[in-house]
């Protein structure tokens, strides 16, 4: 057991002093007699201890209150967390073409967006010790989640994403990369990576993707790129070439930063891509301890209140004194 504010315990040292001062001062007698002969027949009676008992209860109440002020707590659990030292920002395309259902899962067509969310959530779950952030982009780029170790919060934000949340009429890859890079700019870590997931080419935004990549080079940030979309199904659906990723650009972005580019053109390959990234991006772990506490002061306050109620009740009933 530890105390959040142990210095309050010094007040306990004052209780014996106050008890001694109170006892030394004494209390006025209840009755005055002109002669002891009047009470000679009562001298064999033992002195009642009721007053001492009530006083003890009162001192216990004060002691309990002081202990509660010190905020005692029990170590409920201690866990060791291995922080890998890797900071990751995922840049996810939310343009309208991400609704194209060209992934087949269980014989059913699944949209690129839903497939990307599924594998992304699995990737997050498999890297519990990394800080991960999320940037989404279409015609503009926005931060969907700051970099965090609270992956439940991150997963909730991923689940809430929908096409149309932002202007989905275009794809600003350069702006998405720049927004992700800004999350990593001032972060101190052993490794910084961006995972870019897109199904098209850059056709919007203020910053060219190669310019953003050059900035990533200068900051030592790797950019893994994943192109989404199945060429065969897109052709069968009669969709234009703009519904497929610009693989040459994605390859250039990854090569410039010392990372890899992937063609995620079917569900199995897309799942394996994240598994491969997960295996490659490993660094030496640093062990930190996190302790959860169970607070005890509410119970001690309740016990003190119960003792105070008992002292008042007894003082007004069976231990009641004559005035």
mmCIF file of N, CA and C in Angstrom, residues 88-93 103 116 119 123 137 173-174 176-177 180 192-201 209-210 212-213 216 221-229 245-265 269-270 272-274 276-277 280-281:
data_model
loop_
_atom_site.group_PDB
_atom_site.id
_atom_site.type_symbol
_atom_site.label_atom_id
_atom_site.label_comp_id
_atom_site.label_asym_id
_atom_site.label_seq_id
_atom_site.Cartn_x
_atom_site.Cartn_y
_atom_site.Cartn_z
ATOM 1 N N UNK A 88 4.036 5.576 -36.092
ATOM 2 C CA UNK A 88 3.418 5.260 -37.379
ATOM 3 C C UNK A 88 2.240 6.191 -37.618
ATOM 4 N N UNK A 89 2.156 6.732 -38.814
ATOM 5 C CA UNK A 89 0.961 7.448 -39.240
ATOM 6 C C UNK A 89 0.442 6.778 -40.509
ATOM 7 N N UNK A 90 -0.813 6.407 -40.491
ATOM 8 C CA UNK A 90 -1.457 5.809 -41.660
ATOM 9 C C UNK A 90 -2.211 6.909 -42.403
ATOM 10 N N UNK A 91 -1.946 7.039 -43.701
ATOM 11 C CA UNK A 91 -2.655 8.000 -44.546
ATOM 12 C C UNK A 91 -3.614 7.215 -45.430
ATOM 13 N N UNK A 92 -4.905 7.354 -45.177
ATOM 14 C CA UNK A 92 -5.928 6.543 -45.836
ATOM 15 C C UNK A 92 -6.754 7.382 -46.802
ATOM 16 N N UNK A 93 -6.886 6.885 -48.022
ATOM 17 C CA UNK A 93 -7.653 7.544 -49.083
ATOM 18 C C UNK A 93 -9.153 7.411 -48.802
ATOM 19 N N UNK A 103 -12.986 -6.191 -54.358
ATOM 20 C CA UNK A 103 -12.356 -7.228 -53.554
ATOM 21 C C UNK A 103 -13.394 -8.322 -53.307
ATOM 22 N N UNK A 116 -9.864 -1.967 -46.740
ATOM 23 C CA UNK A 116 -8.749 -1.226 -46.133
ATOM 24 C C UNK A 116 -8.964 -1.065 -44.632
ATOM 25 N N UNK A 119 -8.164 -4.526 -42.771
ATOM 26 C CA UNK A 119 -6.754 -4.886 -42.580
ATOM 27 C C UNK A 119 -6.038 -3.866 -41.695
ATOM 28 N N UNK A 123 -3.876 -4.583 -38.285
ATOM 29 C CA UNK A 123 -2.515 -4.073 -38.125
ATOM 30 C C UNK A 123 -2.373 -3.335 -36.800
ATOM 31 N N UNK A 137 -7.579 11.504 -46.388
ATOM 32 C CA UNK A 137 -7.512 12.528 -47.429
ATOM 33 C C UNK A 137 -8.406 12.137 -48.597
ATOM 34 N N UNK A 173 -3.027 13.245 -52.770
ATOM 35 C CA UNK A 173 -2.030 12.380 -52.130
ATOM 36 C C UNK A 173 -0.921 13.208 -51.480
ATOM 37 N N UNK A 174 -0.456 14.239 -52.174
ATOM 38 C CA UNK A 174 0.611 15.076 -51.625
ATOM 39 C C UNK A 174 0.210 15.736 -50.324
ATOM 40 N N UNK A 176 -2.094 14.616 -48.263
ATOM 41 C CA UNK A 176 -2.204 13.563 -47.266
ATOM 42 C C UNK A 176 -0.853 13.198 -46.677
ATOM 43 N N UNK A 177 0.169 13.086 -47.533
ATOM 44 C CA UNK A 177 1.514 12.774 -47.057
ATOM 45 C C UNK A 177 2.062 13.900 -46.184
ATOM 46 N N UNK A 180 0.442 13.845 -42.779
ATOM 47 C CA UNK A 180 0.999 12.734 -41.993
ATOM 48 C C UNK A 180 2.413 13.065 -41.530
ATOM 49 N N UNK A 192 10.393 6.233 -37.749
ATOM 50 C CA UNK A 192 9.157 6.918 -38.118
ATOM 51 C C UNK A 192 8.731 6.419 -39.492
ATOM 52 N N UNK A 193 7.480 5.995 -39.593
ATOM 53 C CA UNK A 193 7.012 5.503 -40.885
ATOM 54 C C UNK A 193 5.618 6.040 -41.186
ATOM 55 N N UNK A 194 5.348 6.153 -42.481
ATOM 56 C CA UNK A 194 4.011 6.475 -42.978
ATOM 57 C C UNK A 194 3.558 5.306 -43.842
ATOM 58 N N UNK A 195 2.325 4.875 -43.653
ATOM 59 C CA UNK A 195 1.731 3.863 -44.522
ATOM 60 C C UNK A 195 0.657 4.563 -45.345
ATOM 61 N N UNK A 196 0.898 4.681 -46.644
ATOM 62 C CA UNK A 196 -0.026 5.366 -47.548
ATOM 63 C C UNK A 196 -0.887 4.337 -48.257
ATOM 64 N N UNK A 197 -2.200 4.463 -48.131
ATOM 65 C CA UNK A 197 -3.149 3.574 -48.799
ATOM 66 C C UNK A 197 -4.020 4.400 -49.732
ATOM 67 N N UNK A 198 -3.909 4.142 -51.026
ATOM 68 C CA UNK A 198 -4.674 4.918 -52.000
ATOM 69 C C UNK A 198 -5.040 4.052 -53.194
ATOM 70 N N UNK A 199 -6.076 4.452 -53.908
ATOM 71 C CA UNK A 199 -6.513 3.687 -55.085
ATOM 72 C C UNK A 199 -6.459 4.517 -56.363
ATOM 73 N N UNK A 200 -5.766 5.659 -56.327
ATOM 74 C CA UNK A 200 -5.731 6.511 -57.503
ATOM 75 C C UNK A 200 -4.437 7.271 -57.631
ATOM 76 N N UNK A 201 -4.446 8.276 -58.484
ATOM 77 C CA UNK A 201 -3.307 9.146 -58.648
ATOM 78 C C UNK A 201 -3.595 10.506 -58.055
ATOM 79 N N UNK A 209 3.104 15.083 -54.532
ATOM 80 C CA UNK A 209 3.553 13.942 -53.727
ATOM 81 C C UNK A 209 5.067 13.795 -53.677
ATOM 82 N N UNK A 210 5.752 14.087 -54.773
ATOM 83 C CA UNK A 210 7.214 13.938 -54.773
ATOM 84 C C UNK A 210 7.860 15.000 -53.885
ATOM 85 N N UNK A 212 6.478 16.238 -51.211
ATOM 86 C CA UNK A 212 6.244 15.743 -49.847
ATOM 87 C C UNK A 212 7.203 14.612 -49.511
ATOM 88 N N UNK A 213 7.512 13.783 -50.507
ATOM 89 C CA UNK A 213 8.441 12.675 -50.281
ATOM 90 C C UNK A 213 9.850 13.181 -50.019
ATOM 91 N N UNK A 216 10.033 14.068 -46.545
ATOM 92 C CA UNK A 216 10.136 12.862 -45.715
ATOM 93 C C UNK A 216 11.570 12.328 -45.715
ATOM 94 N N UNK A 221 11.965 9.772 -42.635
ATOM 95 C CA UNK A 221 10.687 9.063 -42.511
ATOM 96 C C UNK A 221 10.517 8.124 -43.701
ATOM 97 N N UNK A 222 10.263 6.851 -43.428
ATOM 98 C CA UNK A 222 9.969 5.886 -44.490
ATOM 99 C C UNK A 222 8.494 5.978 -44.878
ATOM 100 N N UNK A 223 8.219 5.807 -46.166
ATOM 101 C CA UNK A 223 6.827 5.806 -46.636
ATOM 102 C C UNK A 223 6.551 4.488 -47.357
ATOM 103 N N UNK A 224 5.784 3.629 -46.713
ATOM 104 C CA UNK A 224 5.311 2.407 -47.360
ATOM 105 C C UNK A 224 4.029 2.755 -48.123
ATOM 106 N N UNK A 225 3.946 2.342 -49.373
ATOM 107 C CA UNK A 225 2.763 2.655 -50.178
ATOM 108 C C UNK A 225 2.027 1.381 -50.546
ATOM 109 N N UNK A 226 0.713 1.455 -50.506
ATOM 110 C CA UNK A 226 -0.143 0.313 -50.849
ATOM 111 C C UNK A 226 -1.174 0.786 -51.861
ATOM 112 N N UNK A 227 -1.099 0.238 -53.056
ATOM 113 C CA UNK A 227 -2.088 0.551 -54.087
ATOM 114 C C UNK A 227 -3.290 -0.371 -53.971
ATOM 115 N N UNK A 228 -4.475 0.199 -53.919
ATOM 116 C CA UNK A 228 -5.709 -0.568 -53.731
ATOM 117 C C UNK A 228 -6.471 -0.677 -55.046
ATOM 118 N N UNK A 229 -7.004 -1.846 -55.318
ATOM 119 C CA UNK A 229 -7.820 -2.024 -56.518
ATOM 120 C C UNK A 229 -7.382 -3.231 -57.329
ATOM 121 N N UNK A 245 -4.633 2.663 -59.061
ATOM 122 C CA UNK A 245 -3.551 3.478 -58.485
ATOM 123 C C UNK A 245 -2.490 3.843 -59.522
ATOM 124 N N UNK A 246 -1.790 4.909 -59.259
ATOM 125 C CA UNK A 246 -0.626 5.290 -60.050
ATOM 126 C C UNK A 246 0.570 4.555 -59.449
ATOM 127 N N UNK A 247 0.772 3.321 -59.888
ATOM 128 C CA UNK A 247 1.789 2.473 -59.277
ATOM 129 C C UNK A 247 3.200 3.021 -59.479
ATOM 130 N N UNK A 248 3.455 3.665 -60.613
ATOM 131 C CA UNK A 248 4.791 4.218 -60.847
ATOM 132 C C UNK A 248 5.119 5.291 -59.808
ATOM 133 N N UNK A 249 4.141 6.151 -59.511
ATOM 134 C CA UNK A 249 4.366 7.191 -58.509
ATOM 135 C C UNK A 249 4.551 6.578 -57.126
ATOM 136 N N UNK A 250 3.731 5.599 -56.783
ATOM 137 C CA UNK A 250 3.826 4.965 -55.467
ATOM 138 C C UNK A 250 5.170 4.268 -55.304
ATOM 139 N N UNK A 251 5.635 3.621 -56.366
ATOM 140 C CA UNK A 251 6.941 2.963 -56.319
ATOM 141 C C UNK A 251 8.050 3.979 -56.094
ATOM 142 N N UNK A 252 7.964 5.107 -56.758
ATOM 143 C CA UNK A 252 8.982 6.150 -56.612
ATOM 144 C C UNK A 252 9.007 6.706 -55.193
ATOM 145 N N UNK A 253 7.821 6.926 -54.625
ATOM 146 C CA UNK A 253 7.733 7.454 -53.256
ATOM 147 C C UNK A 253 8.421 6.513 -52.273
ATOM 148 N N UNK A 254 8.132 5.228 -52.379
ATOM 149 C CA UNK A 254 8.714 4.264 -51.441
ATOM 150 C C UNK A 254 10.214 4.121 -51.641
ATOM 151 N N UNK A 255 10.668 4.056 -52.882
ATOM 152 C CA UNK A 255 12.102 3.912 -53.151
ATOM 153 C C UNK A 255 12.895 5.105 -52.620
ATOM 154 N N UNK A 256 12.334 6.295 -52.764
ATOM 155 C CA UNK A 256 13.039 7.490 -52.301
ATOM 156 C C UNK A 256 13.258 7.482 -50.794
ATOM 157 N N UNK A 257 12.407 6.820 -50.053
ATOM 158 C CA UNK A 257 12.500 6.840 -48.580
ATOM 159 C C UNK A 257 13.030 5.524 -48.008
ATOM 160 N N UNK A 258 13.460 4.600 -48.869
ATOM 161 C CA UNK A 258 14.012 3.340 -48.385
ATOM 162 C C UNK A 258 12.984 2.354 -47.887
ATOM 163 N N UNK A 259 11.750 2.478 -48.366
ATOM 164 C CA UNK A 259 10.688 1.561 -47.952
ATOM 165 C C UNK A 259 10.266 0.694 -49.153
ATOM 166 N N UNK A 260 9.093 0.108 -49.107
ATOM 167 C CA UNK A 260 8.605 -0.754 -50.179
ATOM 168 C C UNK A 260 7.235 -0.302 -50.646
ATOM 169 N N UNK A 261 6.926 -0.636 -51.883
ATOM 170 C CA UNK A 261 5.611 -0.356 -52.453
ATOM 171 C C UNK A 261 4.917 -1.686 -52.743
ATOM 172 N N UNK A 262 3.606 -1.733 -52.512
ATOM 173 C CA UNK A 262 2.861 -2.976 -52.653
ATOM 174 C C UNK A 262 1.644 -2.785 -53.556
ATOM 175 N N UNK A 263 1.312 -3.875 -54.265
ATOM 176 C CA UNK A 263 0.085 -3.920 -55.047
ATOM 177 C C UNK A 263 -0.931 -4.728 -54.242
ATOM 178 N N UNK A 264 -1.865 -4.059 -53.634
ATOM 179 C CA UNK A 264 -2.882 -4.766 -52.850
ATOM 180 C C UNK A 264 -4.103 -5.050 -53.702
ATOM 181 N N UNK A 265 -3.925 -5.914 -54.724
ATOM 182 C CA UNK A 265 -5.003 -6.092 -55.700
ATOM 183 C C UNK A 265 -5.950 -7.240 -55.383
ATOM 184 N N UNK A 269 -3.639 -10.801 -50.578
ATOM 185 C CA UNK A 269 -2.386 -10.070 -50.722
ATOM 186 C C UNK A 269 -2.382 -8.833 -49.821
ATOM 187 N N UNK A 270 -3.527 -8.170 -49.715
ATOM 188 C CA UNK A 270 -3.600 -6.977 -48.878
ATOM 189 C C UNK A 270 -3.342 -7.318 -47.419
ATOM 190 N N UNK A 272 -1.552 -9.814 -46.348
ATOM 191 C CA UNK A 272 -0.143 -10.191 -46.227
ATOM 192 C C UNK A 272 0.782 -8.978 -46.240
ATOM 193 N N UNK A 273 0.364 -7.916 -46.922
ATOM 194 C CA UNK A 273 1.188 -6.699 -46.970
ATOM 195 C C UNK A 273 1.405 -6.156 -45.572
ATOM 196 N N UNK A 274 0.329 -6.037 -44.808
ATOM 197 C CA UNK A 274 0.460 -5.502 -43.454
ATOM 198 C C UNK A 274 1.253 -6.447 -42.561
ATOM 199 N N UNK A 276 3.739 -8.239 -43.597
ATOM 200 C CA UNK A 276 5.136 -8.035 -43.971
ATOM 201 C C UNK A 276 5.685 -6.749 -43.359
ATOM 202 N N UNK A 277 4.895 -5.677 -43.403
ATOM 203 C CA UNK A 277 5.331 -4.424 -42.786
ATOM 204 C C UNK A 277 5.527 -4.623 -41.290
ATOM 205 N N UNK A 280 8.863 -6.314 -40.709
ATOM 206 C CA UNK A 280 10.048 -5.527 -41.047
ATOM 207 C C UNK A 280 10.319 -4.425 -40.039
ATOM 208 N N UNK A 281 9.284 -3.776 -39.569
ATOM 209 C CA UNK A 281 9.461 -2.607 -38.697
ATOM 210 C C UNK A 281 9.490 -3.037 -37.240
#
